[in-house]
Coordinates of C-alpha atoms in Angstrom, one line a residue:
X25 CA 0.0 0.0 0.0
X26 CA 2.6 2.0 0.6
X27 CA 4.4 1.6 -2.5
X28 CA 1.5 2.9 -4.4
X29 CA 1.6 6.8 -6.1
X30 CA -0.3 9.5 -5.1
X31 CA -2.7 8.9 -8.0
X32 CA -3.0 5.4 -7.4
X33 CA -3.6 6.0 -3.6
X34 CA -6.7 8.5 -4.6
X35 CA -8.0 5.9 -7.1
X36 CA -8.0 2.8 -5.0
X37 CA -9.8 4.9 -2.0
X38 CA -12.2 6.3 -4.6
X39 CA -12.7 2.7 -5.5
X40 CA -13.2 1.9 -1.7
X41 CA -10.3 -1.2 -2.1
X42 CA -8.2 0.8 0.7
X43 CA -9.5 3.2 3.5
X44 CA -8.3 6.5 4.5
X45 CA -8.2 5.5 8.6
X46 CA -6.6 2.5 6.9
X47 CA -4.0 4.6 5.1
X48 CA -3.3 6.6 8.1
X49 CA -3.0 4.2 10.6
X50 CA -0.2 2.7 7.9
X51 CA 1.5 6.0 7.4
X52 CA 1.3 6.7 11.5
X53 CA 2.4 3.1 12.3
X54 CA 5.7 3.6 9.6
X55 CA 6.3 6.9 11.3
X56 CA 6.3 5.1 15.1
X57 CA 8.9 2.4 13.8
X58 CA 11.4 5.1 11.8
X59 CA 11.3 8.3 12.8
X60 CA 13.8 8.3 15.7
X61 CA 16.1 6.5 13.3
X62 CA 15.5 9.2 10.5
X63 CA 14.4 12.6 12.1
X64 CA 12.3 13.1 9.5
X65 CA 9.4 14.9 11.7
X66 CA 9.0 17.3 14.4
X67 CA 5.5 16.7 15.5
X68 CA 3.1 13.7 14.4
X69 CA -0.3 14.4 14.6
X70 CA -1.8 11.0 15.4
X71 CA -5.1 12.2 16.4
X72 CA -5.9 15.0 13.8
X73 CA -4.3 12.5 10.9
X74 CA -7.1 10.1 12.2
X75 CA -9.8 12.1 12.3
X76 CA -9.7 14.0 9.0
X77 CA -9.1 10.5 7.3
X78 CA -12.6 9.1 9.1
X79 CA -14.0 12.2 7.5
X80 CA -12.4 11.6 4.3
X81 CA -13.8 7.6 4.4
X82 CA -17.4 8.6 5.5
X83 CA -17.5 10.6 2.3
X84 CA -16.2 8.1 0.5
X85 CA -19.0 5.8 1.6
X86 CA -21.6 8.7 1.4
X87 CA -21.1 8.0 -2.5
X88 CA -20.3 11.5 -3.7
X89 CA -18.9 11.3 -7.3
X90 CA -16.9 14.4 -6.9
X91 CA -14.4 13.7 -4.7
X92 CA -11.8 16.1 -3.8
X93 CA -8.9 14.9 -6.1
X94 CA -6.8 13.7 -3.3
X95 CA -9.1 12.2 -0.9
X96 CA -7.6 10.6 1.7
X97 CA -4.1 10.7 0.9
X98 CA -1.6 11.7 3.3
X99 CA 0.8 14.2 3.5
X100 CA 3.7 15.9 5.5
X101 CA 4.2 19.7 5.9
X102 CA 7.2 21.7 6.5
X103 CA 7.7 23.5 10.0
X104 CA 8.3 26.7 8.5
X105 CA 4.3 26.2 7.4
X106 CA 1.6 27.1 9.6
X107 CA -1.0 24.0 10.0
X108 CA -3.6 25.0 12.7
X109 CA -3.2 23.3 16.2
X110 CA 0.4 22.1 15.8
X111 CA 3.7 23.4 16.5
X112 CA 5.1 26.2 14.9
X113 CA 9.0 26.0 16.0
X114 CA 10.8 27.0 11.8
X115 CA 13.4 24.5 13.3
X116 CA 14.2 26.9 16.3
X117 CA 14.3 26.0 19.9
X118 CA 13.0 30.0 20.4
X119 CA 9.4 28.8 19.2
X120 CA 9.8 25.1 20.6
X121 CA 6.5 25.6 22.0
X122 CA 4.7 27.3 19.7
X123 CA 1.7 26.4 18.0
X124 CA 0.0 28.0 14.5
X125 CA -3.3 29.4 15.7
X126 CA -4.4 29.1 11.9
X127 CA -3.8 27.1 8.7
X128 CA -1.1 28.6 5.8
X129 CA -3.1 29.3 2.4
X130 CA -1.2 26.2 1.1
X131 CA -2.2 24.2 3.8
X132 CA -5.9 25.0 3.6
X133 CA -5.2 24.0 -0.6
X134 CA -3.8 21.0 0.8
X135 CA -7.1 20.1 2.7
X136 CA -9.6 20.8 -0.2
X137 CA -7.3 18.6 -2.2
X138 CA -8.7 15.9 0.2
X139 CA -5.2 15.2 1.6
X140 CA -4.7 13.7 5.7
X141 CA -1.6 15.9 7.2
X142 CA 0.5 13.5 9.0
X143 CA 2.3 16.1 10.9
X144 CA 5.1 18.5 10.6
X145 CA 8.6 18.0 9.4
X146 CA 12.3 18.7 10.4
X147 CA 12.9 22.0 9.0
X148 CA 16.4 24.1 9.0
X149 CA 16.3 27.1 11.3
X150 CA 14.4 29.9 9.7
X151 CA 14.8 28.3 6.7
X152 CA 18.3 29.2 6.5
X153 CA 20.5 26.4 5.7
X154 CA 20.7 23.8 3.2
X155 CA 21.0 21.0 5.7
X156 CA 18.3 20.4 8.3
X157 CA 20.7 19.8 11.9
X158 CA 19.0 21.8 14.6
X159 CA 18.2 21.7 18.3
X160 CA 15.4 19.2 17.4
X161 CA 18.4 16.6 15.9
X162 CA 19.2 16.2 12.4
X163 CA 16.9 14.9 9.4
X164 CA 19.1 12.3 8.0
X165 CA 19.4 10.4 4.2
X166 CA 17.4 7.0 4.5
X167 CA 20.0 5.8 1.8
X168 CA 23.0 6.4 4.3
X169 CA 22.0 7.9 7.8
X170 CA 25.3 9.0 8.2
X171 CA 24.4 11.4 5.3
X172 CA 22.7 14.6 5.4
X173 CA 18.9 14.7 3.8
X174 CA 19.4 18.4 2.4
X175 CA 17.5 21.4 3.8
X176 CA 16.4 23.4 4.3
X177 CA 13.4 21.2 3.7
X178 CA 15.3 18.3 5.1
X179 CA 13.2 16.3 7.0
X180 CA 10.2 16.4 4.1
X181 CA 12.5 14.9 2.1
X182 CA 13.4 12.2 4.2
X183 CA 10.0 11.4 5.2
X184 CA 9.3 10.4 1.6
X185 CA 12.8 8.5 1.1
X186 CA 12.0 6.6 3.8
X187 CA 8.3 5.4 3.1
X188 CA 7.2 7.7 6.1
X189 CA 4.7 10.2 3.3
X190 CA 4.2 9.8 0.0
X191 CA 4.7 13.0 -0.4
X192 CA 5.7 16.1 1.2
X193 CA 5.3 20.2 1.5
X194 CA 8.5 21.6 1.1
X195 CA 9.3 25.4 0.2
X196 CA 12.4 26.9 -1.5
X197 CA 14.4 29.8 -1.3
X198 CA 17.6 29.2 -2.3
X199 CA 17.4 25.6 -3.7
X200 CA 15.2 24.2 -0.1
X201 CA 13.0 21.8 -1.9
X202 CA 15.4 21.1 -4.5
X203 CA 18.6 20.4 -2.5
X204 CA 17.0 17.9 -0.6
X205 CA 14.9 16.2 -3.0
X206 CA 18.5 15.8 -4.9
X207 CA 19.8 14.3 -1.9
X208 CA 17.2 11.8 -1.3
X209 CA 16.6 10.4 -4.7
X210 CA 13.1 12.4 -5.2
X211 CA 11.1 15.2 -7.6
X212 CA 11.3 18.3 -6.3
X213 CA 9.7 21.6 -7.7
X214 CA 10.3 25.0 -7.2
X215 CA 7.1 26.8 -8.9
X216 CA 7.0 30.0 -10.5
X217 CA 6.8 33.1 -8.4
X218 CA 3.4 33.4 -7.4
X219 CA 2.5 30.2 -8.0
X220 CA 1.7 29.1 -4.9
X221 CA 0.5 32.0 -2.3
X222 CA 2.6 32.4 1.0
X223 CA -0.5 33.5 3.0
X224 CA -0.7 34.9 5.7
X225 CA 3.1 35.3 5.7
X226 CA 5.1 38.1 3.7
X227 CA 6.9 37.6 0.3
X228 CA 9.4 40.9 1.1
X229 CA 12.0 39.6 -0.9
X230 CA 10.3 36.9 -4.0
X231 CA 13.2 33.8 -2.9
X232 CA 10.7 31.4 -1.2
X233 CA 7.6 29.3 -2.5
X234 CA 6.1 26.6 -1.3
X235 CA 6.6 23.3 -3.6
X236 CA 6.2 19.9 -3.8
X237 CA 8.9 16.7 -3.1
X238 CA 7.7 13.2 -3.8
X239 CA 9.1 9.9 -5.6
X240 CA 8.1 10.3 -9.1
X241 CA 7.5 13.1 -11.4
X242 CA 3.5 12.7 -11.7
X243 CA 3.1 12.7 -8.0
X244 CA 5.0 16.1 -7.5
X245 CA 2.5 17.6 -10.5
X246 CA -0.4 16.2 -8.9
X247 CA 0.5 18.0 -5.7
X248 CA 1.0 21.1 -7.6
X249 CA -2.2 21.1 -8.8
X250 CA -3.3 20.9 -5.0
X251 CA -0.7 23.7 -3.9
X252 CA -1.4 26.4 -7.0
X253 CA -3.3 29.0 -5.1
X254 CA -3.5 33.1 -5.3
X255 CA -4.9 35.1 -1.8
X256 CA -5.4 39.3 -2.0
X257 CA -2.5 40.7 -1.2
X258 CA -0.1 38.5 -2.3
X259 CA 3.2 40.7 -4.1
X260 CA 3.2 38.1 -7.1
X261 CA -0.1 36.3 -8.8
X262 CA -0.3 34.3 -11.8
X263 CA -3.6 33.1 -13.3
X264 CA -5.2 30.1 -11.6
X265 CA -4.8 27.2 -14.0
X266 CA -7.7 24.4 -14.6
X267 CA -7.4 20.8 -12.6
X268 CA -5.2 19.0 -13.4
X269 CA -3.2 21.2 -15.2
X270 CA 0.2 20.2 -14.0
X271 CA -0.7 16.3 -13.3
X272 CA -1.9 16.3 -17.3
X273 CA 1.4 17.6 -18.3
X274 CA 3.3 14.5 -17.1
X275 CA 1.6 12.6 -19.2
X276 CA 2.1 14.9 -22.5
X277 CA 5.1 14.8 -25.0
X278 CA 7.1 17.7 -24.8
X279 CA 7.6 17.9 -28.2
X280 CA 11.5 19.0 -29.4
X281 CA 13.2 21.1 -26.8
X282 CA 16.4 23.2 -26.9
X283 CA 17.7 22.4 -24.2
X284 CA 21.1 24.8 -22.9
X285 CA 23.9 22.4 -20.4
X286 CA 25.5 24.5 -17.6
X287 CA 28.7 22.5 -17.5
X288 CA 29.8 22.2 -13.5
X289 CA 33.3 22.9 -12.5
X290 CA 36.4 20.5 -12.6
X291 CA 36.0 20.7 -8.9
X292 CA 32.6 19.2 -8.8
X293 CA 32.4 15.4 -7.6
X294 CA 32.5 13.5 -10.6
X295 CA 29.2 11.3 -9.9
X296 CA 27.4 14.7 -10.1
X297 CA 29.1 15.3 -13.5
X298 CA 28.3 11.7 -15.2
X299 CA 24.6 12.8 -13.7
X300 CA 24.5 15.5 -15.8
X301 CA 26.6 14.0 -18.5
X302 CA 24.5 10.7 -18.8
X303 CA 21.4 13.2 -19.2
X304 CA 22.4 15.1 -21.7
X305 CA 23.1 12.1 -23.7
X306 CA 19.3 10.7 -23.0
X307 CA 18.0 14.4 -23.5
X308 CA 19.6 14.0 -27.3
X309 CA 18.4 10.3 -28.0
X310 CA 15.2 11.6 -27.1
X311 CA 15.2 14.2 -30.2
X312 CA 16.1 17.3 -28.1
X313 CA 18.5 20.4 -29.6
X314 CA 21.3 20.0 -26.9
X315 CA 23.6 22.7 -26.5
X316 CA 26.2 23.8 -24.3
X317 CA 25.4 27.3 -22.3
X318 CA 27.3 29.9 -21.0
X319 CA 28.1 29.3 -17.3
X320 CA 26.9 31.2 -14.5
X321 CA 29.4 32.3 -11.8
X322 CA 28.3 32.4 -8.1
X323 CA 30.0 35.4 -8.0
X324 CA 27.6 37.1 -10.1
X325 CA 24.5 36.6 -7.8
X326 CA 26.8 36.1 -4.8
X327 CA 27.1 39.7 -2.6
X328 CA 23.2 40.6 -3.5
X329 CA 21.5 37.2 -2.6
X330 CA 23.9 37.2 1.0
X331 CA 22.2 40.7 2.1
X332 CA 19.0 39.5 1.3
X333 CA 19.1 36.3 3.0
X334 CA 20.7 37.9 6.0
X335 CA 17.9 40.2 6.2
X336 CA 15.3 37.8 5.8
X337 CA 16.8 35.7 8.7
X338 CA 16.6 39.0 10.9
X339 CA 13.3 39.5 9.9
X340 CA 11.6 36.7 12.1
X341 CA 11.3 38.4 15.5
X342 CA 13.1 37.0 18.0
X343 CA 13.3 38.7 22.1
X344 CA 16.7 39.6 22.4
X345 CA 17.4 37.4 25.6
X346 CA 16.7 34.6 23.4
X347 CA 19.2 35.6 20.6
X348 CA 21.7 33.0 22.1
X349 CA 19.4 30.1 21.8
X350 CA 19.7 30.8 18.4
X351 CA 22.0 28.3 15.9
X352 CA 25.3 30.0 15.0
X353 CA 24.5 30.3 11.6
X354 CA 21.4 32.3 12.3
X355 CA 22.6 34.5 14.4
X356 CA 25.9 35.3 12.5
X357 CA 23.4 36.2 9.4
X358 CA 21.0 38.4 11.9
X359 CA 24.3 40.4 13.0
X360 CA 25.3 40.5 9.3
X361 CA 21.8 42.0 8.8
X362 CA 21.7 44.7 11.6
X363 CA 25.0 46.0 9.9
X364 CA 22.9 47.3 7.1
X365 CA 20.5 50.1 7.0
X366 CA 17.4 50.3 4.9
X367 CA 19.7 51.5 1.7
X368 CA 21.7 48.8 1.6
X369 CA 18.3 46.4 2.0
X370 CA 17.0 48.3 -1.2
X371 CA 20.3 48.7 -3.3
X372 CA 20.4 44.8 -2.5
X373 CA 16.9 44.3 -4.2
X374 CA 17.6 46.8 -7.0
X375 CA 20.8 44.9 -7.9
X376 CA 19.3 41.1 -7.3
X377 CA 16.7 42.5 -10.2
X378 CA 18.9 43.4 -12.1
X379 CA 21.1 40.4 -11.9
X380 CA 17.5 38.1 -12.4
X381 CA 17.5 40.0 -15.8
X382 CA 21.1 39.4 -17.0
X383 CA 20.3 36.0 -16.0
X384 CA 17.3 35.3 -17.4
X385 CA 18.3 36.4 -20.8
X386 CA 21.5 34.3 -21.4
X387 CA 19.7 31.6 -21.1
X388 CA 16.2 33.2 -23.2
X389 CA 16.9 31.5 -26.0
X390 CA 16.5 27.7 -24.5
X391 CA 13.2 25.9 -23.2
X392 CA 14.9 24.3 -20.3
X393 CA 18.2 24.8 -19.2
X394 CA 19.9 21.8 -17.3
X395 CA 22.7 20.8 -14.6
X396 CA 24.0 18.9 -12.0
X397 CA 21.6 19.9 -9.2
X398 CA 24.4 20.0 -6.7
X399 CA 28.2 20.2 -6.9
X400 CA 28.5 17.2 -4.3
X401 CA 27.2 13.7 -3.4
X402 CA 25.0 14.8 0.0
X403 CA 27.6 15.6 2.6
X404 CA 27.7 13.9 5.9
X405 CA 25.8 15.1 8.9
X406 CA 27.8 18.2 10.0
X407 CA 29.7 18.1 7.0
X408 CA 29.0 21.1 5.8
X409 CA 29.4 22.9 9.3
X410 CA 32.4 25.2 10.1
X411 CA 33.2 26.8 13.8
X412 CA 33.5 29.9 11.6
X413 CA 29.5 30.8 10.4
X414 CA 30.8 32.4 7.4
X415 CA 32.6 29.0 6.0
X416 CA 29.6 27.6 6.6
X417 CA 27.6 30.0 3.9
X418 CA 30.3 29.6 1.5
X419 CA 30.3 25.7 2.2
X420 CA 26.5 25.7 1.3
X421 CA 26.9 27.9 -1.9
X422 CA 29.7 25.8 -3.1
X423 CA 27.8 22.4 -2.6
X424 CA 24.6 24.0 -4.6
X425 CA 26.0 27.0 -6.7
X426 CA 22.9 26.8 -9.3
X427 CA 19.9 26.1 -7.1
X428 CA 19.8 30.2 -5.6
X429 CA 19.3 31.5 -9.6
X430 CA 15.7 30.5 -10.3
X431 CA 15.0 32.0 -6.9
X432 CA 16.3 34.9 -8.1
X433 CA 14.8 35.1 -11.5
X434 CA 11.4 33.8 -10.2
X435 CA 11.4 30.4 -12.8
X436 CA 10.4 27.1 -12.2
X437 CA 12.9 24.8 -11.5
X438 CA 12.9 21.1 -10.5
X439 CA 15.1 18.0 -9.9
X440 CA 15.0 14.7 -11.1
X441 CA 17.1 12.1 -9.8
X442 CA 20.3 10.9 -12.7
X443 CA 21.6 8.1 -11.0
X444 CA 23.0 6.1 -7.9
X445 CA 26.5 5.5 -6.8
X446 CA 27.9 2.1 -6.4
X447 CA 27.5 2.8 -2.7
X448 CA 23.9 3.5 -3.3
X449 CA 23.8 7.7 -2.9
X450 CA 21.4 9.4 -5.1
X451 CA 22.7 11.9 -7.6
X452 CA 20.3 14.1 -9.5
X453 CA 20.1 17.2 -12.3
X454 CA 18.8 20.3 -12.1
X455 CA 15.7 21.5 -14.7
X456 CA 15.5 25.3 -15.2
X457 CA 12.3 26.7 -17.7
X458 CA 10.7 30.0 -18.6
X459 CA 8.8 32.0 -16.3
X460 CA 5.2 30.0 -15.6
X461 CA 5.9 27.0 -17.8
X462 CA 6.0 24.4 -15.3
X463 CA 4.2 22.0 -17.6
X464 CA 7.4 22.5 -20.1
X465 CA 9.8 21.3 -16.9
X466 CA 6.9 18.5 -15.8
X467 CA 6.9 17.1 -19.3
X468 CA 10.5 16.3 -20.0
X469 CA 11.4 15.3 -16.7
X470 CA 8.3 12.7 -16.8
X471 CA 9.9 11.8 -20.4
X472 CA 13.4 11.6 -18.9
X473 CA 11.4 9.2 -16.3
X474 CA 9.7 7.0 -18.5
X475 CA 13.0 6.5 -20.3
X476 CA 15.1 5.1 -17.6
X477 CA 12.9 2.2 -16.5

């Protein structure tokens, strides 16, 4: 049962041959046996899972046709997410006893999808690193616990490597869904700006949307479909697409793509080059114009994106007698951030604008632009830690140097794993498209997909 896909799971309970409380108790019984092994979540929700999927069965068996499209399915959510009743920590021992006094937009999408939350996930600190080691423990790979799962959406990730969700919420501002979902062997997608609504928090700064992780390509469109949202007041909107829009896309030839390569550096582990390698070799055998692209240095997005993630780390309140409780990390970026005043915040925006546009357009003439997703097989625990907090930034930028750009420019991105090591890590590439064309990215990766079986 557990094996099944999200859209198998939805049909088989539409077709009564599995129950929702029958689906949770599974999910909640996995969870029990391998979370302390894993770290995966924060807060399980055994009650609440149970009694949204009794609701979810009794409509089933009330003989409704039109089902919500996911009903009955579970699902985990980040702790950076607000889901009403539970706790609310973003990964920080400051807000360990917290709890969300209302749903996030997402979430409440989520629940009209039909979908059971399971509970919340391991989450980086403020959403600030790209490994998931916090005062709660450390979300760990189920391919190699001595292995980080990638963060900051680490332990969603690892709740769906591990058979604990079959799918997850994650959310992305500088490669968070994507980075982990490498790690772990998984889809991930970073939407389009405005995509997905982050009510009722702030979008100051146009890094972070929530996104989807699961284990094939299908599932993480179907769960887009159930994310996509707009709410008044949100910075960026896009049109509301029709059901389905996203899961129908998997399922769709792309037709003949150019696709542009971002060759990695010499530096770069070389399993994470033969990922990329291998699929740009599959890419052509499938028909697509392949063609090497101009590189993008780190450099160029480097001094911008470090202001603005500084400042959005210093933008979750925290009371100042608590500031020591705070991860070293965190609190070297909030002192980076109180170093600048209100010009610097703005210069920072006007230049990371103007580097989305430089960006964007060296790559304009290409449908999807592709590469390793990360620069490294996933570290171990505490690998990418340094006593010095500033080592530790330039550690995480040099393990994903790509993933930050379609933050910046506002495209969709995804992964898709490549390959596996001898040793059994998971190694995976990096799918870049035009602004709002997510069903361009969900095609070809659900083509690269079909072709590796």
């Amino acid at each position: 049962m557990t094996d099944l896909t999200l859209a198998e799971l939805a049909a088989a309970v539409r077709a009564r041959e599995v129950s929702p409380v029958e689906l949770a108790e599974e999910y909640l019984a996995r969870i029990d046996r391998g979370n302390d092994r894993i770290g995966a979540y924060l807060a399980v929700d055994h009650e609440g899972a149970l009694a949204t999927a009794r609701e979810a069965e009794a409509l089933v068996r009330s003989g409704v046709r039109d089902l919500p499209m996911l009903c009955g399915v579970p699902v985990s959510v980040k702790d950076t997410c607000l889901v009403k009743g539970l706790r609310y920590t973003a990964g920080s021992k400051v807000f360990a006893d917290r709890v969300a006094e209302v749903d996030a937009a997402v979430v409440t999408q989520l629940r009209r999808a039909g979908m059971v939350v399971l509970g919340k996930t391991n989450a980086a600190e403020f959403g600030c690193s790209s490994y998931t080691e916090t005062a709660f423990g450390a979300a760990r790979n189920p391919h190699d616990l001595t292995r980080t799962a990638g963060g900051s959406s680490g332990g969603a990730a690892a709740s769906v490597a591990a058979g604990l969700a079959p799918a997850a919420h994650g959310s992305d501002g500088g490669g968070s869904v994507r980075i982990p979902a490498a790690c772990c062997g998984l889809v991930g997608i970073k939407p389009t700006r405005g995509r997905v609504s982050p009510a009722p928090g702030p979008d100051s700064a146009g890094l972070a949307t929530a996104g989807p992780i699961a284990r094939t390509v299908a599932d993480a469109a179907l769960l887009l479909d159930a994310m996509s949202t707009a709410r008044p007041g949100d910075t960026h909107q896009l049109p509301p697409v029709p059901a389905g829009h996203f899961a129908n896309s998997a399922e769709r030839d792309p037709g003949r793509l150019r696709i542009g390569v971002i060759r990695g550096s010499a530096s770069d582990d070389p399993w994470c080059r033969r990922a990329c390698e291998d699929t740009v070799a599959l890419l052509a055998d499938l028909g697509h114009d392949v063609a090497y692209a101009a590189p993008t240095d780190p450099d160029d997005y480097r001094e911008e994106f470090a202001v603005v993630w500084a400042l959005l780390a210093c933008s979750v309140p925290v009371p100042a007698e608590r500031e020591q409780d705070l991860l070293p990390l965190t609190r070297w970026l909030r002192e980076k951030a109180r170093g600048y005043d209100v010009v610097a915040f703005m210069s920072a925006l006007v230049s990371m604008q103007a580097t989305a546009r430089r960006i964007a357009s060296r790559y304009d003439r290409f449908d999807v632009v592709l590469s390793s997703a990360t620069a490294a097989l996933p570290p171990l625990v505490g690998g990418l830690v340094d006593d010095d907090p500033a080592q530790t930034f330039e550690n995480m930028l040099e393990f994903h140097p790509l993933t930050p750009l379609a933050n910046i420019t506002g495209q969709p991105s995804l992964t898709v794993p490549a390959l596996r090591t001898p040793g059994g890590l998971p190694a995976g590439v990096l799918l870049t498209g035009r602004y709002g064309a997510e069903t361009t990215l969900i095609s070809v990766a659900a083509q690269l997909e079909r072709a590796k079986r």
